[in-house]
């Protein structure tokens, strides 16, 4: 994958995540900071941080339950340990962290 392809895929992914958060029934605060870091803040003060790792062509997620690395494989961002898809993982992580049901697989 070229740097340009990675950037385009990552941009599209982050825009999708923001769109879902914007239209979610949950009252989650989020902010896209400089450098491609998306922070989702919960009422309990905890955060999920999603960031780009351009050197590795990955997207990394940090949550209370751990850190996760996702690489583009088979037309989806897949966890490098267990191949779980990024959007499925985000839905689960948000629920586990107290953010309610947010379906990131929706359009």
PDB file of C-alpha atoms in Angstrom:
ATOM      1  CA  UNK A   1       0.000   0.000   0.000  1.00  0.00           C
ATOM      2  CA  UNK A   2       1.317   3.425  -0.883  1.00  0.00           C
ATOM      3  CA  UNK A   3       1.320   6.346   1.528  1.00  0.00           C
ATOM      4  CA  UNK A   4      -1.369   8.010  -0.592  1.00  0.00           C
ATOM      5  CA  UNK A   5      -3.612   4.921  -0.490  1.00  0.00           C
ATOM      6  CA  UNK A   6      -3.160   4.652   3.276  1.00  0.00           C
ATOM      7  CA  UNK A   7      -3.994   8.329   3.784  1.00  0.00           C
ATOM      8  CA  UNK A   8      -7.136   8.069   1.665  1.00  0.00           C
ATOM      9  CA  UNK A   9      -8.343   4.933   3.495  1.00  0.00           C
ATOM     10  CA  UNK A  10      -7.590   6.444   6.898  1.00  0.00           C
ATOM     11  CA  UNK A  11      -9.315   9.740   5.996  1.00  0.00           C
ATOM     12  CA  UNK A  12     -12.426   7.876   4.854  1.00  0.00           C
ATOM     13  CA  UNK A  13     -12.416   5.745   7.999  1.00  0.00           C
ATOM     14  CA  UNK A  14     -12.078   8.680  10.366  1.00  0.00           C
ATOM     15  CA  UNK A  15     -14.810  10.605   8.512  1.00  0.00           C
ATOM     16  CA  UNK A  16     -17.103   7.575   8.869  1.00  0.00           C
ATOM     17  CA  UNK A  17     -16.413   7.270  12.609  1.00  0.00           C
ATOM     18  CA  UNK A  18     -17.118  10.980  13.100  1.00  0.00           C
ATOM     19  CA  UNK A  19     -20.340  10.706  11.091  1.00  0.00           C
ATOM     20  CA  UNK A  20     -21.578   7.796  13.214  1.00  0.00           C
ATOM     21  CA  UNK A  21     -20.697   9.607  16.455  1.00  0.00           C
ATOM     22  CA  UNK A  22     -22.425  12.772  15.246  1.00  0.00           C
ATOM     23  CA  UNK A  23     -25.661  10.888  14.580  1.00  0.00           C
ATOM     24  CA  UNK A  24     -25.530   8.440  17.510  1.00  0.00           C
ATOM     25  CA  UNK A  25     -28.215   8.468  20.175  1.00  0.00           C
ATOM     26  CA  UNK A  26     -25.476   8.317  22.802  1.00  0.00           C
ATOM     27  CA  UNK A  27     -24.237  11.567  24.271  1.00  0.00           C
ATOM     28  CA  UNK A  28     -20.549  11.077  23.543  1.00  0.00           C
ATOM     29  CA  UNK A  29     -18.113  13.936  23.141  1.00  0.00           C
ATOM     30  CA  UNK A  30     -15.465  13.573  20.479  1.00  0.00           C
ATOM     31  CA  UNK A  31     -12.759  15.664  18.924  1.00  0.00           C
ATOM     32  CA  UNK A  32     -10.439  15.169  15.986  1.00  0.00           C
ATOM     33  CA  UNK A  33      -7.144  16.681  17.078  1.00  0.00           C
ATOM     34  CA  UNK A  34      -4.152  17.644  14.973  1.00  0.00           C
ATOM     35  CA  UNK A  35      -2.204  14.749  13.570  1.00  0.00           C
ATOM     36  CA  UNK A  36      -5.216  12.529  13.002  1.00  0.00           C
ATOM     37  CA  UNK A  37      -6.032  11.662  16.613  1.00  0.00           C
ATOM     38  CA  UNK A  38      -9.718  11.116  17.394  1.00  0.00           C
ATOM     39  CA  UNK A  39     -10.671  11.194  21.072  1.00  0.00           C
ATOM     40  CA  UNK A  40     -14.038   9.896  22.244  1.00  0.00           C
ATOM     41  CA  UNK A  41     -14.834  11.002  25.797  1.00  0.00           C
ATOM     42  CA  UNK A  42     -17.361   9.283  28.045  1.00  0.00           C
ATOM     43  CA  UNK A  43     -19.472  10.620  30.920  1.00  0.00           C
ATOM     44  CA  UNK A  44     -17.260   8.687  33.360  1.00  0.00           C
ATOM     45  CA  UNK A  45     -14.221  10.697  32.185  1.00  0.00           C
ATOM     46  CA  UNK A  46     -12.596   7.826  30.323  1.00  0.00           C
ATOM     47  CA  UNK A  47     -11.571   8.048  26.672  1.00  0.00           C
ATOM     48  CA  UNK A  48     -11.066   5.921  23.608  1.00  0.00           C
ATOM     49  CA  UNK A  49      -8.293   7.276  21.439  1.00  0.00           C
ATOM     50  CA  UNK A  50      -8.059   6.367  17.760  1.00  0.00           C
ATOM     51  CA  UNK A  51      -4.982   7.436  15.850  1.00  0.00           C
ATOM     52  CA  UNK A  52      -3.149   6.926  12.616  1.00  0.00           C
ATOM     53  CA  UNK A  53       0.173   5.152  12.518  1.00  0.00           C
ATOM     54  CA  UNK A  54       1.341   6.174   9.074  1.00  0.00           C
ATOM     55  CA  UNK A  55       4.760   4.549   9.319  1.00  0.00           C
ATOM     56  CA  UNK A  56       3.065   1.160   9.846  1.00  0.00           C
ATOM     57  CA  UNK A  57      -0.002   1.898   7.682  1.00  0.00           C
ATOM     58  CA  UNK A  58      -2.184   1.060  10.681  1.00  0.00           C
ATOM     59  CA  UNK A  59      -4.897   2.566  12.835  1.00  0.00           C
ATOM     60  CA  UNK A  60      -4.388   2.167  16.565  1.00  0.00           C
ATOM     61  CA  UNK A  61      -7.100   2.216  19.223  1.00  0.00           C
ATOM     62  CA  UNK A  62      -6.483   2.744  22.939  1.00  0.00           C
ATOM     63  CA  UNK A  63      -9.344   1.937  25.313  1.00  0.00           C
ATOM     64  CA  UNK A  64      -9.729   0.989  28.968  1.00  0.00           C
ATOM     65  CA  UNK A  65      -9.714  -2.656  27.926  1.00  0.00           C
ATOM     66  CA  UNK A  66      -6.416  -2.402  26.045  1.00  0.00           C
ATOM     67  CA  UNK A  67      -4.603  -1.301  22.927  1.00  0.00           C
ATOM     68  CA  UNK A  68      -5.439  -2.557  19.451  1.00  0.00           C
ATOM     69  CA  UNK A  69      -3.702  -2.285  16.090  1.00  0.00           C
ATOM     70  CA  UNK A  70      -5.626  -2.497  12.816  1.00  0.00           C
ATOM     71  CA  UNK A  71      -4.136  -3.087   9.362  1.00  0.00           C
ATOM     72  CA  UNK A  72      -5.959  -2.924   6.000  1.00  0.00           C
ATOM     73  CA  UNK A  73      -6.635  -6.507   4.885  1.00  0.00           C
ATOM     74  CA  UNK A  74      -9.426  -8.006   2.755  1.00  0.00           C
ATOM     75  CA  UNK A  75     -11.077  -4.585   2.238  1.00  0.00           C
ATOM     76  CA  UNK A  76     -11.354  -3.800   5.946  1.00  0.00           C
ATOM     77  CA  UNK A  77      -9.254  -2.628   8.877  1.00  0.00           C
ATOM     78  CA  UNK A  78      -8.454  -5.862  10.741  1.00  0.00           C
ATOM     79  CA  UNK A  79      -7.002  -6.342  14.220  1.00  0.00           C
ATOM     80  CA  UNK A  80      -3.454  -7.619  13.805  1.00  0.00           C
ATOM     81  CA  UNK A  81      -3.975 -10.182  16.599  1.00  0.00           C
ATOM     82  CA  UNK A  82      -7.393 -11.694  15.911  1.00  0.00           C
ATOM     83  CA  UNK A  83      -8.602 -10.215  12.570  1.00  0.00           C
ATOM     84  CA  UNK A  84     -11.642  -8.551  14.172  1.00  0.00           C
ATOM     85  CA  UNK A  85     -12.924  -5.711  11.992  1.00  0.00           C
ATOM     86  CA  UNK A  86     -12.366  -2.145  13.287  1.00  0.00           C
ATOM     87  CA  UNK A  87     -15.989  -0.999  13.216  1.00  0.00           C
ATOM     88  CA  UNK A  88     -17.169  -4.114  15.090  1.00  0.00           C
ATOM     89  CA  UNK A  89     -14.442  -3.559  17.653  1.00  0.00           C
ATOM     90  CA  UNK A  90     -15.340   0.104  18.128  1.00  0.00           C
ATOM     91  CA  UNK A  91     -19.006  -0.741  18.720  1.00  0.00           C
ATOM     92  CA  UNK A  92     -17.993  -3.273  21.370  1.00  0.00           C
ATOM     93  CA  UNK A  93     -15.387  -1.008  22.994  1.00  0.00           C
ATOM     94  CA  UNK A  94     -17.801   1.942  23.239  1.00  0.00           C
ATOM     95  CA  UNK A  95     -20.428  -0.276  24.891  1.00  0.00           C
ATOM     96  CA  UNK A  96     -17.879  -1.777  27.311  1.00  0.00           C
ATOM     97  CA  UNK A  97     -16.634   1.651  28.278  1.00  0.00           C
ATOM     98  CA  UNK A  98     -20.118   2.923  29.110  1.00  0.00           C
ATOM     99  CA  UNK A  99     -21.147   4.688  25.923  1.00  0.00           C
ATOM    100  CA  UNK A 100     -24.189   2.567  25.145  1.00  0.00           C
ATOM    101  CA  UNK A 101     -25.035   1.041  21.793  1.00  0.00           C
ATOM    102  CA  UNK A 102     -23.314   2.730  18.868  1.00  0.00           C
ATOM    103  CA  UNK A 103     -23.278   0.810  15.591  1.00  0.00           C
ATOM    104  CA  UNK A 104     -20.183   1.880  13.665  1.00  0.00           C
ATOM    105  CA  UNK A 105     -20.984  -0.571  10.865  1.00  0.00           C
ATOM    106  CA  UNK A 106     -23.932   1.605   9.802  1.00  0.00           C
ATOM    107  CA  UNK A 107     -23.571   4.095   6.975  1.00  0.00           C
TER     108      UNK A 107
END
